[in-house]
Amino acid sequence: MTDLDAPPVLDIQRAALFLDLDGTLADLQLRPEAVFIPATTLDTLAALQSKGAQLAVVSGRRIDDIDRLLAPLRLPAAGIHGAERRDATGQVERVSLDAGLLSAIEEELETACRELPGLRLESKGMAFALHYRGAPEREDDARRLAEACANRHADLLRLQPGKCVFELKPRSASKGAAIEAFMAQRPFAGRQAVFVGDDLTDEAAFPVVEGLGGLSIRVGPGDTCARYRLDGVADVAHWLRGLLGPSVSEGGINKNLGGELI
């Protein structure tokens, strides 16, 4: 799909809203640690939660990083593409991998990156990300390095391409499976799943959400299997504000955001 409608306004009392973070709630930055969620978006998420919306963040980041970016808000979250998941009660489940082997893989990747200036390794404990946003000429190097590592450790890790990044994540981890797990539990069970994401890892989750009778929303350009599209992070923020009601006060100015309830 290439030309898609903007998503409708939802009945937040009936929806389970799953949100990616980078490229969805926050603009991408040259370095992952520079990413931030605008204060107005944080206020909107808090207001949605207070009005009965059920929210969860489903991200490639670790849950600790998700919490830092959302602070003071604390939401159910799936981190590292679903390798770790905290439910609405605060209980955390994590994929268990051999710590010694992960340490050896990290050392292997760090050694390789030192020989490829501009390529940056981000270790997530049980997953690794090779970033080349600051050195786009290193894309082929990053791909070869990630592919070789994934092939050597095929029983443990899976290659996940993304925007200016190649990630190595646990084979069993997926955002779609994380959303399915959320939807099997209260307070998400019985609601309509809605997933908003912008990257290739989100594409794999869109059919899962649609299979649950939910709605899939792609952020940004490009081919997608999602049903709806929002053009960018600012449009996501605007759409989320619209879920609070037809008239939203922003900076003292009431804006009619319209839309149909589904």
mmCIF file with all atom_site columns, C-alpha atoms in Angstrom, residues 101-234:
data_model
loop_
_atom_site.group_PDB
_atom_site.id
_atom_site.type_symbol
_atom_site.label_atom_id
_atom_site.label_alt_id
_atom_site.label_comp_id
_atom_site.label_asym_id
_atom_site.label_entity_id
_atom_site.label_seq_id
_atom_site.pdbx_PDB_ins_code
_atom_site.Cartn_x
_atom_site.Cartn_y
_atom_site.Cartn_z
_atom_site.occupancy
_atom_site.B_iso_or_equiv
_atom_site.pdbx_formal_charge
_atom_site.auth_seq_id
_atom_site.auth_comp_id
_atom_site.auth_asym_id
_atom_site.auth_atom_id
_atom_site.pdbx_PDB_model_num
ATOM 1   C CA . LEU A 1 101 ? 27.839  -15.775 24.976 1.00 0.00 ? 101 LEU A CA 1
ATOM 2   C CA . LEU A 1 102 ? 26.224  -12.343 24.803 1.00 0.00 ? 102 LEU A CA 1
ATOM 3   C CA . SER A 1 103 ? 29.352  -10.799 26.320 1.00 0.00 ? 103 SER A CA 1
ATOM 4   C CA . ALA A 1 104 ? 31.523  -12.543 23.734 1.00 0.00 ? 104 ALA A CA 1
ATOM 5   C CA . ILE A 1 105 ? 29.281  -11.316 20.899 1.00 0.00 ? 105 ILE A CA 1
ATOM 6   C CA . GLU A 1 106 ? 29.453  -7.750  22.240 1.00 0.00 ? 106 GLU A CA 1
ATOM 7   C CA . GLU A 1 107 ? 33.264  -7.883  22.353 1.00 0.00 ? 107 GLU A CA 1
ATOM 8   C CA . GLU A 1 108 ? 33.329  -9.284  18.833 1.00 0.00 ? 108 GLU A CA 1
ATOM 9   C CA . LEU A 1 109 ? 31.141  -6.462  17.505 1.00 0.00 ? 109 LEU A CA 1
ATOM 10  C CA . GLU A 1 110 ? 33.042  -3.761  19.415 1.00 0.00 ? 110 GLU A CA 1
ATOM 11  C CA . THR A 1 111 ? 36.322  -4.966  17.905 1.00 0.00 ? 111 THR A CA 1
ATOM 12  C CA . ALA A 1 112 ? 34.847  -4.872  14.404 1.00 0.00 ? 112 ALA A CA 1
ATOM 13  C CA . CYS A 1 113 ? 33.379  -1.374  14.918 1.00 0.00 ? 113 CYS A CA 1
ATOM 14  C CA . ARG A 1 114 ? 36.749  0.024   16.008 1.00 0.00 ? 114 ARG A CA 1
ATOM 15  C CA . GLU A 1 115 ? 38.008  -0.816  12.518 1.00 0.00 ? 115 GLU A CA 1
ATOM 16  C CA . LEU A 1 116 ? 35.020  0.914   10.857 1.00 0.00 ? 116 LEU A CA 1
ATOM 17  C CA . PRO A 1 117 ? 34.992  4.593   11.943 1.00 0.00 ? 117 PRO A CA 1
ATOM 18  C CA . GLY A 1 118 ? 31.495  6.054   11.976 1.00 0.00 ? 118 GLY A CA 1
ATOM 19  C CA . LEU A 1 119 ? 29.805  2.754   12.778 1.00 0.00 ? 119 LEU A CA 1
ATOM 20  C CA . ARG A 1 120 ? 28.443  2.733   16.337 1.00 0.00 ? 120 ARG A CA 1
ATOM 21  C CA . LEU A 1 121 ? 27.482  -0.253  18.462 1.00 0.00 ? 121 LEU A CA 1
ATOM 22  C CA . GLU A 1 122 ? 24.629  0.028   20.961 1.00 0.00 ? 122 GLU A CA 1
ATOM 23  C CA . SER A 1 123 ? 24.429  -2.879  23.400 1.00 0.00 ? 123 SER A CA 1
ATOM 24  C CA . LYS A 1 124 ? 20.999  -3.599  24.864 1.00 0.00 ? 124 LYS A CA 1
ATOM 25  C CA . GLY A 1 125 ? 22.094  -6.471  27.069 1.00 0.00 ? 125 GLY A CA 1
ATOM 26  C CA . MET A 1 126 ? 20.352  -9.206  25.089 1.00 0.00 ? 126 MET A CA 1
ATOM 27  C CA . ALA A 1 127 ? 20.391  -7.414  21.716 1.00 0.00 ? 127 ALA A CA 1
ATOM 28  C CA . PHE A 1 128 ? 22.729  -5.222  19.690 1.00 0.00 ? 128 PHE A CA 1
ATOM 29  C CA . ALA A 1 129 ? 22.240  -2.337  17.285 1.00 0.00 ? 129 ALA A CA 1
ATOM 30  C CA . LEU A 1 130 ? 24.742  -1.233  14.639 1.00 0.00 ? 130 LEU A CA 1
ATOM 31  C CA . HIS A 1 131 ? 24.006  2.437   13.910 1.00 0.00 ? 131 HIS A CA 1
ATOM 32  C CA . TYR A 1 132 ? 25.262  4.195   10.792 1.00 0.00 ? 132 TYR A CA 1
ATOM 33  C CA . ARG A 1 133 ? 23.060  7.318   10.792 1.00 0.00 ? 133 ARG A CA 1
ATOM 34  C CA . GLY A 1 134 ? 26.150  9.484   11.305 1.00 0.00 ? 134 GLY A CA 1
ATOM 35  C CA . ALA A 1 135 ? 28.044  7.672   8.549  1.00 0.00 ? 135 ALA A CA 1
ATOM 36  C CA . PRO A 1 136 ? 25.621  6.563   5.821  1.00 0.00 ? 136 PRO A CA 1
ATOM 37  C CA . GLU A 1 137 ? 28.542  5.412   3.686  1.00 0.00 ? 137 GLU A CA 1
ATOM 38  C CA . ARG A 1 138 ? 28.951  2.581   6.219  1.00 0.00 ? 138 ARG A CA 1
ATOM 39  C CA . GLU A 1 139 ? 25.595  0.982   5.396  1.00 0.00 ? 139 GLU A CA 1
ATOM 40  C CA . ASP A 1 140 ? 27.110  -1.930  3.473  1.00 0.00 ? 140 ASP A CA 1
ATOM 41  C CA . ASP A 1 141 ? 29.746  -2.473  6.168  1.00 0.00 ? 141 ASP A CA 1
ATOM 42  C CA . ALA A 1 142 ? 27.062  -2.497  8.862  1.00 0.00 ? 142 ALA A CA 1
ATOM 43  C CA . ARG A 1 143 ? 24.928  -4.940  6.880  1.00 0.00 ? 143 ARG A CA 1
ATOM 44  C CA . ARG A 1 144 ? 27.815  -7.334  6.259  1.00 0.00 ? 144 ARG A CA 1
ATOM 45  C CA . LEU A 1 145 ? 28.876  -7.252  9.906  1.00 0.00 ? 145 LEU A CA 1
ATOM 46  C CA . ALA A 1 146 ? 25.337  -7.799  11.173 1.00 0.00 ? 146 ALA A CA 1
ATOM 47  C CA . GLU A 1 147 ? 24.605  -10.563 8.669  1.00 0.00 ? 147 GLU A CA 1
ATOM 48  C CA . ALA A 1 148 ? 27.833  -12.386 9.516  1.00 0.00 ? 148 ALA A CA 1
ATOM 49  C CA . CYS A 1 149 ? 27.074  -12.196 13.237 1.00 0.00 ? 149 CYS A CA 1
ATOM 50  C CA . ALA A 1 150 ? 23.478  -13.339 12.739 1.00 0.00 ? 150 ALA A CA 1
ATOM 51  C CA . ASN A 1 151 ? 24.662  -16.290 10.648 1.00 0.00 ? 151 ASN A CA 1
ATOM 52  C CA . ARG A 1 152 ? 27.239  -17.342 13.247 1.00 0.00 ? 152 ARG A CA 1
ATOM 53  C CA . HIS A 1 153 ? 24.662  -17.179 16.026 1.00 0.00 ? 153 HIS A CA 1
ATOM 54  C CA . ALA A 1 154 ? 21.553  -18.158 14.087 1.00 0.00 ? 154 ALA A CA 1
ATOM 55  C CA . ASP A 1 155 ? 20.235  -20.273 16.955 1.00 0.00 ? 155 ASP A CA 1
ATOM 56  C CA . LEU A 1 156 ? 20.250  -17.220 19.233 1.00 0.00 ? 156 LEU A CA 1
ATOM 57  C CA . LEU A 1 157 ? 19.855  -14.008 17.226 1.00 0.00 ? 157 LEU A CA 1
ATOM 58  C CA . ARG A 1 158 ? 17.826  -12.707 14.301 1.00 0.00 ? 158 ARG A CA 1
ATOM 59  C CA . LEU A 1 159 ? 18.790  -9.809  12.018 1.00 0.00 ? 159 LEU A CA 1
ATOM 60  C CA . GLN A 1 160 ? 16.348  -6.877  12.056 1.00 0.00 ? 160 GLN A CA 1
ATOM 61  C CA . PRO A 1 161 ? 17.053  -4.029  9.595  1.00 0.00 ? 161 PRO A CA 1
ATOM 62  C CA . GLY A 1 162 ? 15.765  -0.568  10.519 1.00 0.00 ? 162 GLY A CA 1
ATOM 63  C CA . LYS A 1 163 ? 16.227  3.111   9.719  1.00 0.00 ? 163 LYS A CA 1
ATOM 64  C CA . CYS A 1 164 ? 20.012  3.593   9.537  1.00 0.00 ? 164 CYS A CA 1
ATOM 65  C CA . VAL A 1 165 ? 20.473  0.605   11.843 1.00 0.00 ? 165 VAL A CA 1
ATOM 66  C CA . PHE A 1 166 ? 20.881  -3.147  11.733 1.00 0.00 ? 166 PHE A CA 1
ATOM 67  C CA . GLU A 1 167 ? 19.791  -4.872  14.921 1.00 0.00 ? 167 GLU A CA 1
ATOM 68  C CA . LEU A 1 168 ? 20.517  -8.316  16.257 1.00 0.00 ? 168 LEU A CA 1
ATOM 69  C CA . LYS A 1 169 ? 17.657  -9.376  18.531 1.00 0.00 ? 169 LYS A CA 1
ATOM 70  C CA . PRO A 1 170 ? 16.679  -12.642 20.237 1.00 0.00 ? 170 PRO A CA 1
ATOM 71  C CA . ARG A 1 171 ? 15.094  -15.014 17.734 1.00 0.00 ? 171 ARG A CA 1
ATOM 72  C CA . SER A 1 172 ? 11.956  -15.438 19.809 1.00 0.00 ? 172 SER A CA 1
ATOM 73  C CA . ALA A 1 173 ? 11.303  -11.705 20.208 1.00 0.00 ? 173 ALA A CA 1
ATOM 74  C CA . SER A 1 174 ? 8.683   -9.894  18.143 1.00 0.00 ? 174 SER A CA 1
ATOM 75  C CA . LYS A 1 175 ? 6.475   -6.866  18.629 1.00 0.00 ? 175 LYS A CA 1
ATOM 76  C CA . GLY A 1 176 ? 3.510   -8.797  17.284 1.00 0.00 ? 176 GLY A CA 1
ATOM 77  C CA . ALA A 1 177 ? 3.899   -11.504 19.940 1.00 0.00 ? 177 ALA A CA 1
ATOM 78  C CA . ALA A 1 178 ? 4.248   -8.833  22.635 1.00 0.00 ? 178 ALA A CA 1
ATOM 79  C CA . ILE A 1 179 ? 0.992   -7.190  21.538 1.00 0.00 ? 179 ILE A CA 1
ATOM 80  C CA . GLU A 1 180 ? -0.759  -10.570 21.496 1.00 0.00 ? 180 GLU A CA 1
ATOM 81  C CA . ALA A 1 181 ? 0.433   -11.156 25.068 1.00 0.00 ? 181 ALA A CA 1
ATOM 82  C CA . PHE A 1 182 ? -0.866  -7.765  26.185 1.00 0.00 ? 182 PHE A CA 1
ATOM 83  C CA . MET A 1 183 ? -4.217  -8.402  24.517 1.00 0.00 ? 183 MET A CA 1
ATOM 84  C CA . ALA A 1 184 ? -4.630  -11.675 26.415 1.00 0.00 ? 184 ALA A CA 1
ATOM 85  C CA . GLN A 1 185 ? -4.486  -9.832  29.743 1.00 0.00 ? 185 GLN A CA 1
ATOM 86  C CA . ARG A 1 186 ? -6.506  -7.209  31.537 1.00 0.00 ? 186 ARG A CA 1
ATOM 87  C CA . PRO A 1 187 ? -6.933  -4.287  31.073 1.00 0.00 ? 187 PRO A CA 1
ATOM 88  C CA . PHE A 1 188 ? -6.298  -4.741  27.325 1.00 0.00 ? 188 PHE A CA 1
ATOM 89  C CA . ALA A 1 189 ? -8.375  -7.882  26.805 1.00 0.00 ? 189 ALA A CA 1
ATOM 90  C CA . GLY A 1 190 ? -11.696 -7.236  25.101 1.00 0.00 ? 190 GLY A CA 1
ATOM 91  C CA . ARG A 1 191 ? -10.589 -3.938  23.577 1.00 0.00 ? 191 ARG A CA 1
ATOM 92  C CA . GLN A 1 192 ? -9.685  -3.161  19.972 1.00 0.00 ? 192 GLN A CA 1
ATOM 93  C CA . ALA A 1 193 ? -5.918  -3.275  19.430 1.00 0.00 ? 193 ALA A CA 1
ATOM 94  C CA . VAL A 1 194 ? -4.435  -0.251  17.655 1.00 0.00 ? 194 VAL A CA 1
ATOM 95  C CA . PHE A 1 195 ? -0.724  -0.192  16.807 1.00 0.00 ? 195 PHE A CA 1
ATOM 96  C CA . VAL A 1 196 ? 1.203   2.853   15.572 1.00 0.00 ? 196 VAL A CA 1
ATOM 97  C CA . GLY A 1 197 ? 4.756   2.389   14.245 1.00 0.00 ? 197 GLY A CA 1
ATOM 98  C CA . ASP A 1 198 ? 7.181   3.620   11.643 1.00 0.00 ? 198 ASP A CA 1
ATOM 99  C CA . ASP A 1 199 ? 9.843   1.005   10.934 1.00 0.00 ? 199 ASP A CA 1
ATOM 100 C CA . LEU A 1 200 ? 10.403  -2.443  9.415  1.00 0.00 ? 200 LEU A CA 1
ATOM 101 C CA . THR A 1 201 ? 10.086  -4.176  12.775 1.00 0.00 ? 201 THR A CA 1
ATOM 102 C CA . ASP A 1 202 ? 6.622   -2.613  13.075 1.00 0.00 ? 202 ASP A CA 1
ATOM 103 C CA . GLU A 1 203 ? 5.616   -3.916  9.650  1.00 0.00 ? 203 GLU A CA 1
ATOM 104 C CA . ALA A 1 204 ? 5.815   -7.463  10.989 1.00 0.00 ? 204 ALA A CA 1
ATOM 105 C CA . ALA A 1 205 ? 3.412   -6.539  13.797 1.00 0.00 ? 205 ALA A CA 1
ATOM 106 C CA . PHE A 1 206 ? 0.777   -4.830  11.628 1.00 0.00 ? 206 PHE A CA 1
ATOM 107 C CA . PRO A 1 207 ? -0.729  -8.085  10.261 1.00 0.00 ? 207 PRO A CA 1
ATOM 108 C CA . VAL A 1 208 ? -0.838  -9.497  13.794 1.00 0.00 ? 208 VAL A CA 1
ATOM 109 C CA . VAL A 1 209 ? -2.850  -6.500  14.977 1.00 0.00 ? 209 VAL A CA 1
ATOM 110 C CA . GLU A 1 210 ? -5.193  -6.688  11.995 1.00 0.00 ? 210 GLU A CA 1
ATOM 111 C CA . GLY A 1 211 ? -5.633  -10.404 12.690 1.00 0.00 ? 211 GLY A CA 1
ATOM 112 C CA . LEU A 1 212 ? -6.801  -9.493  16.179 1.00 0.00 ? 212 LEU A CA 1
ATOM 113 C CA . GLY A 1 213 ? -9.497  -7.296  14.640 1.00 0.00 ? 213 GLY A CA 1
ATOM 114 C CA . GLY A 1 214 ? -7.464  -4.171  15.302 1.00 0.00 ? 214 GLY A CA 1
ATOM 115 C CA . LEU A 1 215 ? -6.115  -1.196  13.375 1.00 0.00 ? 215 LEU A CA 1
ATOM 116 C CA . SER A 1 216 ? -2.576  -0.735  12.025 1.00 0.00 ? 216 SER A CA 1
ATOM 117 C CA . ILE A 1 217 ? -1.128  2.745   11.463 1.00 0.00 ? 217 ILE A CA 1
ATOM 118 C CA . ARG A 1 218 ? 2.114   3.448   9.613  1.00 0.00 ? 218 ARG A CA 1
ATOM 119 C CA . VAL A 1 219 ? 4.060   6.624   10.421 1.00 0.00 ? 219 VAL A CA 1
ATOM 120 C CA . GLY A 1 220 ? 5.930   8.178   7.507  1.00 0.00 ? 220 GLY A CA 1
ATOM 121 C CA . PRO A 1 221 ? 6.362   7.323   3.819  1.00 0.00 ? 221 PRO A CA 1
ATOM 122 C CA . GLY A 1 222 ? 7.098   4.002   2.174  1.00 0.00 ? 222 GLY A CA 1
ATOM 123 C CA . ASP A 1 223 ? 5.302   0.820   1.249  1.00 0.00 ? 223 ASP A CA 1
ATOM 124 C CA . THR A 1 224 ? 3.432   -0.749  4.123  1.00 0.00 ? 224 THR A CA 1
ATOM 125 C CA . CYS A 1 225 ? 0.904   -3.418  4.983  1.00 0.00 ? 225 CYS A CA 1
ATOM 126 C CA . ALA A 1 226 ? -0.750  -1.049  7.488  1.00 0.00 ? 226 ALA A CA 1
ATOM 127 C CA . ARG A 1 227 ? -4.317  0.129   6.925  1.00 0.00 ? 227 ARG A CA 1
ATOM 128 C CA . TYR A 1 228 ? -3.767  3.816   7.788  1.00 0.00 ? 228 TYR A CA 1
ATOM 129 C CA . ARG A 1 229 ? -0.960  6.346   7.627  1.00 0.00 ? 229 ARG A CA 1
ATOM 130 C CA . LEU A 1 230 ? 0.220   9.400   9.545  1.00 0.00 ? 230 LEU A CA 1
ATOM 131 C CA . ASP A 1 231 ? 2.874   11.526  7.858  1.00 0.00 ? 231 ASP A CA 1
ATOM 132 C CA . GLY A 1 232 ? 5.219   12.026  10.801 1.00 0.00 ? 232 GLY A CA 1
ATOM 133 C CA . VAL A 1 233 ? 5.787   12.434  14.526 1.00 0.00 ? 233 VAL A CA 1
ATOM 134 C CA . ALA A 1 234 ? 3.970   15.772  14.647 1.00 0.00 ? 234 ALA A CA 1
#
